[in-house]
Amino acid sequence: MDGTVLVADDDRTIRTVLTQALTRAGCKVHATSSLTTLMRWVSEGKGDLVISDVIMPDGNGLEMLPKIGQERPGLPVIVISAQNTIMTAIQAAEAEAYDYLPKPFDLPDLMKRAARALETKRRVRSRTESVEPPRDEDDLPLVGRTPQMQALYRLVARVMNADLPVLITGESGTGKSLIARAIHDFSDRRSLPFVIATTPDLEGADGPSALAARARGGSILFDEVADLTEDAQARIVRMLDAFGDTAPRVMATSQTDLMGRMEAGLFRQDLFYRLGGVTVAVPSLRERVDDIPLLTEHFLARAERDGAARRTLAADAMDLIRAYSWPGNVRQLEHTIRRLVVTSPEEIITRTEVESVLGNQPEIEPLVGGGEGEKLSASVGRHLRRYFDLHGGVLPPPGLYSRILREVEMPLIEIALDATGGNQAKCADLLGINRNTLRKKITDLDIRVTRRRKLM
């Protein structure tokens, strides 16, 4: 790489790591913890690339992007942020950031993006219109730090103003309609109507034209389009073909395989291709297991803000929440947390209470089981086979090895710490690993270290 990079982050460690990595790659680096200093450098003409955090001691990095665009049109800015929600990704896109990465970021990935940014001679259109989010973040439980959700955020940010129909796929309860609403609410059409079409809207000679008139150039959502009758599908095709210059944005959701239904003659081919301009696939909850604790805390905090008593989950109760298969995805998790908040008599929700609620959920399989004396390898194999089976013949997302290791390492280290009374030197000796390695794993796995009682 060749060029000068301006790094702005209030975390000294991140500044050091980025400075060293970029310098080794051949770049000159200016690093600061102040947005004021960053903007002075920009105004002085320094830098070929900016890498900036969002929340800084003297301001918000996203709010600086329009100013950077005015001072230095074409200067690429990569935003890095610990605020890992869809709002941050969308706001970064609206502010015309070159790229967006969540914290903790993968350093090689950031270096590749920085290299591309330095090579790109991209003209950035300055914005004069300030964008104020029209919805409260609490209305959008699209929260996640996993790579799957971050990729989804970036895709949504890219397509929100594209003049293309959007097909949003995913299992029931994953948040497909929320994605559609977010695309509308953060697009250039946000001041226009958002209309969810129903079967009665498509009936009668004037139904489709009346539906288009209601949308008035805004957005129309066909929710679970696979459930529409063949006659309703034909009416949608005719309506789409009749749209004029003020055509509304068309979006559709489906939890079934539309291509499979089309090939089986159950869904119109012409409608399939008219709806599939961009396909946004929303991952199931079991594909982003690491987001479950984050979502759980989100729903607990929301319940408290809505007037419910403050509740937290015991560590073993959270383990059970995390291990559950969640066939109803985020919607089922939200309803479960709401129920636990109401029914739990104490501030700390216990594992027993979670087991009681989950035991009444539909379509669940036992979380534990197996015969007496079952070998550990057989038990692990049984759970792994169940994990693969949950994907219905489709391979799980990449990174399975590291996810499984994490699931095994965490309880192993926690139990070993309990057995040694929290003595990390004894625990490391018991596990047969270096003490520094143990400390690193405790940090990486976010294991709470407290004074523990020996198990023996």
CSV table of C-alpha atoms in Angstrom, one decimal:
chain,number,residue,atom,x,y,z
A,1,MET,CA,0.0,0.0,0.0
A,2,ASP,CA,1.1,3.6,-0.6
A,3,GLY,CA,-0.4,6.7,0.9
A,4,THR,CA,-1.1,8.6,4.1
A,5,VAL,CA,-3.7,7.4,6.5
A,6,LEU,CA,-5.4,9.5,9.2
A,7,VAL,CA,-6.5,7.3,12.1
A,8,ALA,CA,-9.0,8.7,14.7
A,9,ASP,CA,-9.9,6.6,17.7
A,10,ASP,CA,-10.1,7.2,21.4
A,11,ASP,CA,-8.8,3.7,22.1
A,12,ARG,CA,-5.0,3.9,22.4
A,13,THR,CA,-4.6,0.2,21.7
A,14,ILE,CA,-6.5,0.5,18.4
A,15,ARG,CA,-4.5,3.5,17.3
A,16,THR,CA,-1.2,1.6,18.1
A,17,VAL,CA,-2.3,-1.6,16.3
A,18,LEU,CA,-3.5,0.3,13.2
A,19,THR,CA,-0.4,2.5,13.1
A,20,GLN,CA,1.9,-0.5,13.2
A,21,ALA,CA,0.0,-2.5,10.7
A,22,LEU,CA,-0.4,0.4,8.2
A,23,THR,CA,3.2,1.4,8.6
A,24,ARG,CA,4.4,-2.1,7.9
A,25,ALA,CA,2.2,-2.1,4.8
A,26,GLY,CA,4.1,0.9,3.5
A,27,CYS,CA,1.8,3.8,4.6
A,28,LYS,CA,2.5,7.0,6.5
A,29,VAL,CA,0.2,7.3,9.5
A,30,HIS,CA,-1.1,10.2,11.6
A,31,ALA,CA,-3.1,9.0,14.6
A,32,THR,CA,-5.2,11.0,17.0
A,33,SER,CA,-7.9,10.7,19.7
A,34,SER,CA,-9.5,14.0,18.7
A,35,LEU,CA,-11.9,14.7,15.9
A,36,THR,CA,-10.8,18.3,16.1
A,37,THR,CA,-7.3,17.3,15.2
A,38,LEU,CA,-8.5,15.0,12.5
A,39,MET,CA,-10.5,17.8,10.8
A,40,ARG,CA,-7.5,20.1,11.0
A,41,TRP,CA,-5.4,17.5,9.2
A,42,VAL,CA,-8.1,17.1,6.6
A,43,SER,CA,-8.4,20.9,6.0
A,44,GLU,CA,-4.6,21.1,5.7
A,45,GLY,CA,-4.8,18.6,2.8
A,46,LYS,CA,-3.2,15.7,4.7
A,47,GLY,CA,-4.2,12.1,4.2
A,48,ASP,CA,-5.3,9.9,1.4
A,49,LEU,CA,-7.6,7.8,3.6
A,50,VAL,CA,-9.4,8.3,6.9
A,51,ILE,CA,-10.2,5.5,9.4
A,52,SER,CA,-12.4,6.9,12.2
A,53,ASP,CA,-14.3,5.7,15.2
A,54,VAL,CA,-17.9,6.9,15.7
A,55,ILE,CA,-18.1,7.9,19.4
A,56,MET,CA,-15.2,10.2,20.2
A,57,PRO,CA,-14.6,12.4,23.3
A,58,ASP,CA,-15.2,15.6,21.2
A,59,GLY,CA,-17.9,14.5,18.8
A,60,ASN,CA,-19.5,11.9,16.6
A,61,GLY,CA,-17.4,10.5,13.7
A,62,LEU,CA,-20.4,10.1,11.5
A,63,GLU,CA,-21.4,13.7,11.8
A,64,MET,CA,-17.9,14.6,10.5
A,65,LEU,CA,-18.3,12.8,7.2
A,66,PRO,CA,-20.3,15.6,5.4
A,67,LYS,CA,-17.7,18.1,6.6
A,68,ILE,CA,-14.9,15.9,5.3
A,69,GLY,CA,-16.8,15.6,2.0
A,70,GLN,CA,-17.0,19.4,1.7
A,71,GLU,CA,-13.4,20.0,2.6
A,72,ARG,CA,-12.0,17.1,0.6
A,73,PRO,CA,-14.4,15.6,-2.1
A,74,GLY,CA,-13.3,12.1,-2.9
A,75,LEU,CA,-11.4,11.5,0.3
A,76,PRO,CA,-12.5,7.9,1.4
A,77,VAL,CA,-13.5,7.4,5.0
A,78,ILE,CA,-13.7,3.9,6.6
A,79,VAL,CA,-16.0,4.0,9.7
A,80,ILE,CA,-15.3,1.6,12.6
A,81,SER,CA,-17.7,1.4,15.4
A,82,ALA,CA,-18.7,-0.7,18.5
A,83,GLN,CA,-22.3,0.4,17.9
A,84,ASN,CA,-23.1,-2.8,16.0
A,85,THR,CA,-26.7,-2.1,14.9
A,86,ILE,CA,-28.4,-1.7,11.5
A,87,MET,CA,-28.7,2.0,12.4
A,88,THR,CA,-25.0,2.6,12.4
A,89,ALA,CA,-24.5,0.8,9.0
A,90,ILE,CA,-27.3,2.8,7.4
A,91,GLN,CA,-26.2,6.1,8.8
A,92,ALA,CA,-22.6,5.4,7.6
A,93,ALA,CA,-24.0,4.7,4.1
A,94,GLU,CA,-26.2,7.8,4.2
A,95,ALA,CA,-23.2,9.9,5.2
A,96,GLU,CA,-21.4,8.4,2.2
A,97,ALA,CA,-18.7,6.5,4.1
A,98,TYR,CA,-16.4,4.5,1.8
A,99,ASP,CA,-16.9,1.5,4.1
A,100,TYR,CA,-18.1,0.4,7.5
A,101,LEU,CA,-16.7,-2.2,9.9
A,102,PRO,CA,-18.0,-3.2,13.3
A,103,LYS,CA,-15.7,-3.6,16.3
A,104,PRO,CA,-14.1,-5.9,17.1
A,105,PHE,CA,-12.9,-5.9,13.5
A,106,ASP,CA,-10.6,-8.4,11.7
A,107,LEU,CA,-7.3,-6.6,11.1
A,108,PRO,CA,-6.5,-8.4,7.8
A,109,ASP,CA,-10.0,-7.5,6.5
A,110,LEU,CA,-9.6,-3.9,7.5
A,111,MET,CA,-6.2,-3.8,5.7
A,112,LYS,CA,-7.7,-5.2,2.5
A,113,ARG,CA,-10.4,-2.6,2.6
A,114,ALA,CA,-7.9,0.2,3.3
A,115,ALA,CA,-5.8,-1.0,0.3
A,116,ARG,CA,-8.9,-0.9,-1.9
A,117,ALA,CA,-9.8,2.6,-0.6
A,118,LEU,CA,-6.4,4.0,-1.3
A,119,GLU,CA,-6.5,2.6,-4.9
A,120,THR,CA,-10.0,4.0,-5.5
A,121,LYS,CA,-10.4,7.4,-7.0
A,122,ARG,CA,-14.0,7.8,-5.9
A,123,ARG,CA,-15.8,11.1,-6.1
A,124,VAL,CA,-18.1,11.6,-3.1
A,125,ARG,CA,-21.2,13.7,-3.6
A,126,SER,CA,-21.5,16.1,-0.7
A,127,ARG,CA,-24.8,16.1,1.2
A,128,THR,CA,-26.5,19.3,2.3
A,129,GLU,CA,-29.5,17.6,3.8
A,130,SER,CA,-29.2,16.3,7.3
A,131,VAL,CA,-30.8,13.0,7.9
A,132,GLU,CA,-32.7,12.4,11.1
A,133,PRO,CA,-33.7,8.8,11.7
A,134,PRO,CA,-37.5,8.6,11.6
A,135,ARG,CA,-37.8,5.7,13.9
A,136,ASP,CA,-36.5,4.8,17.4
A,137,GLU,CA,-33.8,2.2,17.4
A,138,ASP,CA,-35.9,0.2,20.0
A,139,ASP,CA,-38.5,-0.4,17.2
A,140,LEU,CA,-35.8,-2.2,15.2
A,141,PRO,CA,-34.5,-5.3,17.1
A,142,LEU,CA,-32.1,-5.8,14.2
A,143,VAL,CA,-29.2,-6.1,16.5
A,144,GLY,CA,-26.1,-8.2,16.0
A,145,ARG,CA,-22.3,-8.4,16.0
A,146,THR,CA,-22.0,-11.6,14.0
A,147,PRO,CA,-20.6,-11.5,10.5
A,148,GLN,CA,-23.9,-12.7,9.1
A,149,MET,CA,-25.8,-9.7,10.5
A,150,GLN,CA,-23.0,-7.2,9.7
A,151,ALA,CA,-23.1,-8.4,6.0
A,152,LEU,CA,-26.9,-8.0,6.1
A,153,TYR,CA,-26.6,-4.4,7.4
A,154,ARG,CA,-24.2,-3.5,4.7
A,155,LEU,CA,-26.4,-5.0,2.0
A,156,VAL,CA,-29.5,-3.1,3.3
A,157,ALA,CA,-27.5,0.1,3.3
A,158,ARG,CA,-26.4,-0.4,-0.3
A,159,VAL,CA,-29.9,-1.2,-1.7
A,160,MET,CA,-32.1,1.2,0.3
A,161,ASN,CA,-31.9,3.9,-2.5
A,162,ALA,CA,-31.4,1.5,-5.5
A,163,ASP,CA,-34.3,1.6,-7.9
A,164,LEU,CA,-34.8,-2.1,-7.8
A,165,PRO,CA,-37.5,-4.4,-6.3
A,166,VAL,CA,-36.3,-6.2,-3.1
A,167,LEU,CA,-37.2,-9.8,-2.2
A,168,ILE,CA,-36.5,-10.5,1.5
A,169,THR,CA,-36.2,-14.2,2.4
A,170,GLY,CA,-35.8,-16.0,5.7
A,171,GLU,CA,-37.6,-18.2,8.2
A,172,SER,CA,-40.6,-17.1,10.2
A,173,GLY,CA,-39.7,-14.7,13.0
A,174,THR,CA,-36.3,-13.5,11.6
A,175,GLY,CA,-37.5,-9.9,11.1
A,176,LYS,CA,-38.2,-9.8,7.3
A,177,SER,CA,-40.9,-7.2,7.6
A,178,LEU,CA,-38.6,-5.1,9.8
A,179,ILE,CA,-36.0,-5.2,7.2
A,180,ALA,CA,-38.5,-3.9,4.6
A,181,ARG,CA,-39.6,-1.2,6.9
A,182,ALA,CA,-36.0,-0.1,7.6
A,183,ILE,CA,-35.3,0.0,3.8
A,184,HIS,CA,-38.2,2.4,3.4
A,185,ASP,CA,-37.7,4.5,6.5
A,186,PHE,CA,-34.0,5.3,5.7
A,187,SER,CA,-34.5,5.7,1.9
A,188,ASP,CA,-35.2,8.8,-0.1
A,189,ARG,CA,-38.9,7.7,-0.1
A,190,ARG,CA,-39.2,7.9,3.7
A,191,SER,CA,-41.6,10.8,3.6
A,192,LEU,CA,-44.0,8.9,1.3
A,193,PRO,CA,-46.4,6.1,2.4
A,194,PHE,CA,-45.4,2.6,3.3
A,195,VAL,CA,-48.2,0.2,2.3
A,196,ILE,CA,-48.5,-3.5,3.2
A,197,ALA,CA,-50.6,-5.1,0.5
A,198,THR,CA,-53.3,-7.7,1.5
A,199,THR,CA,-55.3,-10.0,-0.7
A,200,PRO,CA,-58.4,-7.8,-0.6
A,201,ASP,CA,-56.3,-4.9,-1.9
A,202,LEU,CA,-55.8,-6.9,-5.1
A,203,GLU,CA,-59.5,-7.9,-5.6
A,204,GLY,CA,-61.9,-6.1,-7.9
A,205,ALA,CA,-61.1,-4.2,-11.2
A,206,ASP,CA,-59.9,-1.1,-9.3
A,207,GLY,CA,-58.0,-2.9,-6.5
A,208,PRO,CA,-54.5,-2.8,-7.9
A,209,SER,CA,-54.8,0.8,-9.2
A,210,ALA,CA,-56.2,1.9,-5.8
A,211,LEU,CA,-53.3,0.2,-4.1
A,212,ALA,CA,-50.7,2.0,-6.2
A,213,ALA,CA,-52.6,5.3,-5.6
A,214,ARG,CA,-52.3,4.8,-1.8
A,215,ALA,CA,-48.6,4.2,-2.1
A,216,ARG,CA,-48.1,7.5,-4.0
A,217,GLY,CA,-44.6,6.7,-5.1
A,218,GLY,CA,-43.6,5.3,-1.6
A,219,SER,CA,-43.2,1.6,-1.0
A,220,ILE,CA,-45.5,-1.4,-1.3
A,221,LEU,CA,-44.7,-4.6,0.6
A,222,PHE,CA,-46.2,-7.9,-0.4
A,223,ASP,CA,-45.8,-9.9,2.9
A,224,GLU,CA,-45.4,-13.7,2.4
A,225,VAL,CA,-46.0,-13.4,-1.3
A,226,ALA,CA,-45.9,-17.2,-1.7
A,227,ASP,CA,-49.2,-17.4,0.1
A,228,LEU,CA,-51.0,-15.3,-2.6
A,229,THR,CA,-53.5,-17.0,-4.9
A,230,GLU,CA,-52.7,-17.5,-8.6
A,231,ASP,CA,-55.2,-14.8,-9.4
A,232,ALA,CA,-53.7,-12.3,-7.0
A,233,GLN,CA,-50.2,-13.1,-8.5
A,234,ALA,CA,-51.5,-12.3,-12.0
A,235,ARG,CA,-53.0,-9.0,-10.7
A,236,ILE,CA,-49.6,-8.0,-9.2
A,237,VAL,CA,-47.9,-8.7,-12.5
A,238,ARG,CA,-50.4,-6.5,-14.4
A,239,MET,CA,-50.1,-3.8,-11.7
A,240,LEU,CA,-46.3,-3.7,-11.9
A,241,ASP,CA,-46.4,-3.5,-15.7
A,242,ALA,CA,-48.8,-0.5,-15.5
A,243,PHE,CA,-46.6,1.6,-13.2
A,244,GLY,CA,-45.6,5.0,-14.6
A,245,ASP,CA,-42.9,7.4,-13.7
A,246,THR,CA,-44.0,7.7,-10.0
A,247,ALA,CA,-43.9,4.0,-9.4
A,248,PRO,CA,-43.6,3.0,-5.8
A,249,ARG,CA,-40.8,0.8,-4.5
A,250,VAL,CA,-41.8,-2.8,-4.5
A,251,MET,CA,-40.7,-5.2,-1.8
A,252,ALA,CA,-41.8,-8.8,-0.9
A,253,THR,CA,-41.1,-11.2,1.8
A,254,SER,CA,-41.1,-15.0,1.7
A,255,GLN,CA,-40.3,-17.8,4.2
A,256,THR,CA,-40.5,-20.4,1.5
A,257,ASP,CA,-38.3,-21.2,-1.5
A,258,LEU,CA,-39.9,-19.2,-4.2
A,259,MET,CA,-37.7,-20.6,-6.9
A,260,GLY,CA,-38.7,-24.1,-5.9
A,261,ARG,CA,-42.4,-23.2,-5.9
A,262,MET,CA,-41.9,-21.6,-9.3
A,263,GLU,CA,-40.3,-24.7,-10.7
A,264,ALA,CA,-43.1,-26.8,-9.2
A,265,GLY,CA,-45.7,-24.6,-11.0
A,266,LEU,CA,-47.0,-23.1,-7.8
A,267,PHE,CA,-45.7,-19.5,-8.3
A,268,ARG,CA,-45.8,-17.4,-11.5
A,269,GLN,CA,-42.4,-17.2,-13.2
A,270,ASP,CA,-43.0,-13.7,-14.5
A,271,LEU,CA,-43.8,-12.5,-11.0
A,272,PHE,CA,-40.8,-14.2,-9.6
A,273,TYR,CA,-38.4,-12.4,-11.9
A,274,ARG,CA,-40.2,-9.0,-11.4
A,275,LEU,CA,-39.8,-9.3,-7.6
A,276,GLY,CA,-36.3,-10.6,-7.5
A,277,GLY,CA,-34.2,-7.5,-8.4
A,278,VAL,CA,-32.2,-7.8,-5.2
A,279,THR,CA,-32.6,-10.7,-2.7
A,280,VAL,CA,-31.9,-10.0,0.9
A,281,ALA,CA,-31.5,-13.2,3.0
A,282,VAL,CA,-32.1,-12.8,6.7
A,283,PRO,CA,-30.2,-15.4,8.8
A,284,SER,CA,-32.0,-17.6,11.3
A,285,LEU,CA,-31.2,-17.2,15.0
A,286,ARG,CA,-29.3,-20.5,15.1
A,287,GLU,CA,-27.0,-19.2,12.3
A,288,ARG,CA,-26.0,-16.3,14.6
A,289,VAL,CA,-25.9,-17.9,18.0
A,290,ASP,CA,-23.4,-15.3,19.3
A,291,ASP,CA,-26.2,-12.6,18.9
A,292,ILE,CA,-28.6,-14.4,21.3
A,293,PRO,CA,-27.2,-12.9,24.5
A,294,LEU,CA,-27.1,-9.4,22.9
A,295,LEU,CA,-30.7,-9.7,21.8
A,296,THR,CA,-31.8,-11.1,25.2
A,297,GLU,CA,-30.3,-8.0,26.9
A,298,HIS,CA,-31.9,-5.8,24.4
A,299,PHE,CA,-35.4,-7.2,25.1
A,300,LEU,CA,-34.8,-7.1,28.9
A,301,ALA,CA,-33.8,-3.4,28.7
A,302,ARG,CA,-36.8,-2.7,26.5
A,303,ALA,CA,-39.2,-4.3,28.9
A,304,GLU,CA,-37.8,-2.2,31.8
A,305,ARG,CA,-38.2,1.0,29.8
A,306,ASP,CA,-41.8,0.0,29.1
A,307,GLY,CA,-42.5,-0.1,32.8
A,308,ALA,CA,-41.7,-3.7,33.7
A,309,ALA,CA,-39.6,-4.6,36.8
A,310,ARG,CA,-35.9,-4.9,36.2
A,311,ARG,CA,-34.8,-8.4,35.4
A,312,THR,CA,-31.5,-10.1,34.6
A,313,LEU,CA,-30.7,-13.7,33.7
A,314,ALA,CA,-28.6,-16.0,35.8
A,315,ALA,CA,-25.5,-17.2,34.0
A,316,ASP,CA,-26.8,-20.8,33.6
A,317,ALA,CA,-30.1,-19.4,32.5
A,318,MET,CA,-28.4,-17.5,29.7
A,319,ASP,CA,-26.5,-20.6,28.8
A,320,LEU,CA,-29.8,-22.4,28.3
A,321,ILE,CA,-31.3,-19.5,26.3
A,322,ARG,CA,-28.2,-19.7,24.1
A,323,ALA,CA,-28.3,-23.4,23.6
A,324,TYR,CA,-32.0,-23.5,22.6
A,325,SER,CA,-32.8,-24.1,18.9
A,326,TRP,CA,-35.3,-21.2,18.6
A,327,PRO,CA,-37.5,-22.5,15.7
A,328,GLY,CA,-39.5,-19.2,15.9
A,329,ASN,CA,-36.3,-17.2,15.8
A,330,VAL,CA,-36.1,-13.6,17.1
A,331,ARG,CA,-39.9,-13.3,17.5
A,332,GLN,CA,-40.0,-16.4,19.7
A,333,LEU,CA,-37.0,-15.2,21.7
A,334,GLU,CA,-38.7,-11.8,22.3
A,335,HIS,CA,-42.0,-13.4,23.4
A,336,THR,CA,-40.1,-15.7,25.7
A,337,ILE,CA,-38.2,-12.9,27.4
A,338,ARG,CA,-41.4,-10.9,27.8
A,339,ARG,CA,-43.0,-13.8,29.5
A,340,LEU,CA,-40.0,-14.4,31.8
A,341,VAL,CA,-40.0,-10.7,32.8
A,342,VAL,CA,-43.7,-11.0,33.8
A,343,THR,CA,-43.6,-14.4,35.5
A,344,SER,CA,-40.3,-14.3,37.4
A,345,PRO,CA,-40.9,-13.3,41.0
A,346,GLU,CA,-37.3,-12.2,41.6
A,347,GLU,CA,-34.9,-9.9,39.9
A,348,ILE,CA,-32.6,-12.7,38.7
A,349,ILE,CA,-34.4,-15.1,36.3
A,350,THR,CA,-33.2,-18.7,37.1
A,351,ARG,CA,-32.5,-21.6,34.8
A,352,THR,CA,-35.4,-23.5,36.2
A,353,GLU,CA,-37.8,-20.6,35.2
A,354,VAL,CA,-36.3,-20.6,31.7
A,355,GLU,CA,-36.7,-24.4,31.4
A,356,SER,CA,-40.3,-24.1,32.5
A,357,VAL,CA,-41.1,-21.5,29.8
A,358,LEU,CA,-39.2,-23.3,27.0
A,359,GLY,CA,-40.8,-26.6,28.0
A,360,ASN,CA,-44.2,-25.1,26.9
A,361,GLN,CA,-42.9,-23.8,23.6
A,362,PRO,CA,-44.1,-25.6,20.5
A,363,GLU,CA,-41.9,-27.8,18.2
A,364,ILE,CA,-38.9,-28.1,20.5
A,365,GLU,CA,-36.6,-31.0,20.9
A,366,PRO,CA,-35.0,-31.9,24.3
A,367,LEU,CA,-31.9,-29.8,25.0
A,368,VAL,CA,-30.3,-32.6,27.0
A,369,GLY,CA,-30.7,-36.3,26.8
A,370,GLY,CA,-28.9,-39.5,26.1
A,371,GLY,CA,-28.5,-42.7,28.0
A,372,GLU,CA,-26.7,-43.2,31.3
A,373,GLY,CA,-22.9,-43.6,30.8
A,374,GLU,CA,-22.9,-42.1,27.3
A,375,LYS,CA,-19.4,-41.3,26.2
A,376,LEU,CA,-18.6,-37.6,25.8
A,377,SER,CA,-17.7,-38.1,22.1
A,378,ALA,CA,-21.1,-39.7,21.5
A,379,SER,CA,-22.9,-36.9,23.3
A,380,VAL,CA,-21.0,-34.2,21.3
A,381,GLY,CA,-21.6,-36.1,18.1
A,382,ARG,CA,-25.4,-36.3,18.8
A,383,HIS,CA,-25.6,-32.6,19.4
A,384,LEU,CA,-23.5,-31.8,16.3
A,385,ARG,CA,-25.7,-34.1,14.2
A,386,ARG,CA,-28.8,-32.2,15.5
A,387,TYR,CA,-27.2,-28.9,14.6
A,388,PHE,CA,-26.6,-30.0,11.1
A,389,ASP,CA,-30.2,-31.5,10.9
A,390,LEU,CA,-31.6,-28.1,11.9
A,391,HIS,CA,-30.3,-26.6,8.7
A,392,GLY,CA,-32.6,-28.8,6.6
A,393,GLY,CA,-30.1,-30.3,4.2
A,394,VAL,CA,-28.3,-26.9,3.8
A,395,LEU,CA,-24.7,-26.6,5.1
A,396,PRO,CA,-24.3,-24.4,8.2
A,397,PRO,CA,-22.6,-21.0,7.7
A,398,PRO,CA,-18.8,-21.0,7.4
A,399,GLY,CA,-16.7,-20.8,10.6
A,400,LEU,CA,-18.2,-23.9,12.2
A,401,TYR,CA,-14.9,-25.2,13.6
A,402,SER,CA,-14.2,-22.0,15.6
A,403,ARG,CA,-17.9,-21.8,16.8
A,404,ILE,CA,-17.8,-25.4,18.1
A,405,LEU,CA,-14.5,-24.9,19.8
A,406,ARG,CA,-15.9,-21.8,21.6
A,407,GLU,CA,-18.9,-23.8,22.7
A,408,VAL,CA,-16.7,-26.5,24.2
A,409,GLU,CA,-14.0,-24.2,25.6
A,410,MET,CA,-16.3,-21.9,27.6
A,411,PRO,CA,-17.9,-24.6,29.9
A,412,LEU,CA,-14.6,-26.5,30.2
A,413,ILE,CA,-12.7,-23.4,31.4
A,414,GLU,CA,-15.6,-22.3,33.7
A,415,ILE,CA,-15.9,-25.7,35.3
A,416,ALA,CA,-12.1,-26.0,35.7
A,417,LEU,CA,-12.1,-22.6,37.4
A,418,ASP,CA,-14.8,-23.7,39.7
A,419,ALA,CA,-12.9,-26.9,40.5
A,420,THR,CA,-9.7,-24.9,41.4
A,421,GLY,CA,-11.5,-22.2,43.4
A,422,GLY,CA,-10.7,-19.6,40.8
A,423,ASN,CA,-7.0,-20.1,41.1
A,424,GLN,CA,-5.8,-19.4,37.5
A,425,ALA,CA,-2.4,-21.0,38.0
A,426,LYS,CA,-3.9,-24.3,39.2
A,427,CYS,CA,-6.6,-24.1,36.5
A,428,ALA,CA,-4.0,-23.6,33.8
A,429,ASP,CA,-2.0,-26.6,35.2
A,430,LEU,CA,-5.2,-28.7,35.3
A,431,LEU,CA,-6.0,-27.9,31.7
A,432,GLY,CA,-2.4,-28.3,30.6
A,433,ILE,CA,-2.0,-24.9,29.0
A,434,ASN,CA,0.1,-21.8,29.7
A,435,ARG,CA,-1.3,-19.3,32.2
A,436,ASN,CA,-1.1,-16.5,29.7
A,437,THR,CA,-3.0,-18.6,27.3
A,438,LEU,CA,-5.7,-19.2,29.9
A,439,ARG,CA,-6.0,-15.5,30.6
A,440,LYS,CA,-6.3,-14.7,26.9
A,441,LYS,CA,-9.1,-17.3,26.6
A,442,ILE,CA,-10.9,-15.9,29.6
A,443,THR,CA,-10.8,-12.5,27.9
A,444,ASP,CA,-11.8,-13.7,24.4
A,445,LEU,CA,-14.6,-15.9,25.7
A,446,ASP,CA,-15.9,-13.1,28.1
A,447,ILE,CA,-15.8,-15.5,31.1
A,448,ARG,CA,-16.7,-13.8,34.3
A,449,VAL,CA,-13.9,-14.4,36.8
A,450,THR,CA,-15.0,-14.2,40.5
A,451,ARG,CA,-13.8,-15.9,43.6
A,452,ARG,CA,-15.1,-19.5,43.3
A,453,ARG,CA,-15.7,-22.3,45.6
A,454,LYS,CA,-13.7,-25.5,44.9
A,455,LEU,CA,-15.8,-28.4,43.7
A,456,MET,CA,-13.7,-30.9,45.6
